Amino acid sequence: MKKKTVSILGSTGSIGQSTLSVIQQNQDKFKVWALSGHSNLAKLAEQTRIFMPQHVVLPQENKEAFLTYLGKYTLPLEIHDEKEGLVYISEHKEIDLVVAAIVGSIGVLPIMAAAKAGKTIALATKEAIVLAGELLTTTCHNTGATLLPVDSEHNAIFQCLQTDNKIESLTLTASGGPFYRTDLADFPSITLEQALKHPKWNMGKKITIDSATLMNKALEVIEAKWLFNIQANQVQVTIHPQAVIHSFVSFQDGSTLAQLGQADMRIPISYCLGYPKRIRSGCEPLKLDQLENLSFHSVDHSKFPTLNMAYRMLELGGGCCAAFNGANEAITEAFLNKQISFITIFSLLAKAIQHIEEQQKILPYLQKLETIEDALQANHWGSEYIRSILQNN
């Protein structure tokens, strides 16, 4: 059987490393054709020696240091600059599957290139569908590209939907991050170090902060609307601290299906890599008789207003979700740099929402997205608005 050729965008991050772990479990099924990394050059060099890709993508200024880490390596290897290289390894005719695991808007263009080329895309990059969900899903429909969700919640929904499509509602589960039990009165004293201690998942700093504010669920609501072609009000969120059930799907007949598994990203990754068949992930099945009681809680919107903000952006449409994402990126960066407090994240997001509502009457790319460049412009506009506020304070 012919091996699937795989490009991994963001191979040195947690999703990329988990993807390579799954591939090691199934070496007879996959060939790593290309890897991309950014700053973790030692890890990228190690991955290159182990998986022997034909192409590696990284920033041009990091090439010399990467070659130093790589050392003596005699196999043919093409090294590409990040800007053009990401698109190249996403749309090339040799590629069967693109694993998109880059954090941030940098992943939008290569993912769209893969969609235009009709590739199968294992999507872990939230920004691509938050910025340009309608454009991306329409492109996939027109070219025959397949979009497979890697996020554990959306992957759980995708698995449950293989039986029926008469959906009543979807419920995304959230661990609640570190503060769902914290009183709102104590939010002003939350530190960066506390916000970076996620109780269940080991993720990058930006995503971990998004989890602490429940912005990750806000973005996932936007993703779910486009991934599963449903109305925003059909997407719900519930707090499930144990992170055993990854999402629910409720159907019109009153049935509800749920997907359970270890809190390990290798499970949804393996489902995307092997789809439509299941392959080894390297994870053990749950021992149901050893589970503690599973609990579920409503979201306190007074503490976490980010969810309602996402519903508002979907209601406005156009490039508003992209602008919302850009604003959040700039706000999170400021918090990580200790420029603002944790609770200020929410007040700055509220200002961004108000500004987006006002400016949508004026700016064409907030009113309607015609191209992927419009989405990127809206994202940039949102981040620049926040930076202007921070500079003037």
Phi, psi and omega in degrees: 000134181294134178287145172286132175270132190235134167252134180243113177271110183091051187287341184270351177281180185296319179293316179299317179294321178293324177299314180294328176296318178295319179298322177297329178287343186224054186294341179281353186249342188225148171234120177284112183268327182207146175233149171227143176218175182237293185239342180275075189288327178297316179294319179297320178294319178299315179298322180296317180294324184282315190259350173051056177290161176274341184222141174228138180240134177199165177301139183305322183292346180260000186297314183298316179295322178299316181296327177295314177297322184293325178067213181286116182213113191261349182286151178300131182210124175260130180250126185244148173290149190301314189300306180276329187293324180298319177293318182302314184278359177261331185250356186299145184297337181285345189273131172265321189221130175249121174263111185262101186232028179271133176276133175105174185288348179300336182278352187294311183296312178296325178294318176295324177297318178296320179296316179296330180274000176076026183280164166274127186240117171271105194262112172246357181269103183301321191300327183300317183270336174290318180287319192217049185302313182293318179297316183293313182291325176294318178299315178300319179297320184286329185259348185085009175295150180249126181253114182247123183281129178269325178314134188301324182290312181289327177294321177298316178298316181301318179296317181293332184279359179289352182261329189194156179237013178272081189273135170268312179198160172245143176235114175275130177269147178231135176296337183094351181063196184279353193236013184291339176263358182280135177294143179302327180297338181266355181301322181299339183263002180293133181260164176300317182299320178294319182294334182275359179263086179282137185286343187232321190249146175255102188230175174293165186297316183298313181293325179295319177294319176302324178291322180294330179264357189065014173297328178300322178288325177300314179293325179291329174298315178297316178301313184298321180302318183274322181298322188247007172053054180231172178282149182301324182287356174270355181258123181240164178227136175226147177277127179223089191299331184287341179053042176262313173271124188265339170183163178240153166232125176256135184251169186292341179274003180095356178281150173230128176251143179228151175250128181245151176179169175301154175281069185219121186291349178295336181291304178295328178297315181296326179295320178289319181296318185269349187312132011269006178262158175267141179232171179295136177254341186091001180257146176278147175296158175297143170262094190298329182285352179256359181287144170285174176301137177269129184238154182221140184221147175290152176283133174273102186288343175289329177273325185234079182284357185299326181296312179297329176297319180296317178299322178295319180294322176294324178295320180289323177075201181058225181265015185294322177296322179295317178295320177300315178298315180299318178299316180296321178301315181292321179294316180296320177300318179295320178294317179297331177271007179061032175276334183225164177274168180299314184291337178293336176307315185288322180291324177291321176298320178298320177296320179297318179300313180299318181293320178298316180299320181289316187279345179298334179290344187248317190269121183301321184286347170275335181282319183203138177264117177265326184221169176294332177295325175299317180297316180293324177295318178296319177299314180296319179300317179296318180290322180292326177299315179294318180298325178293322176296315182295324180290330184270357180258000000 
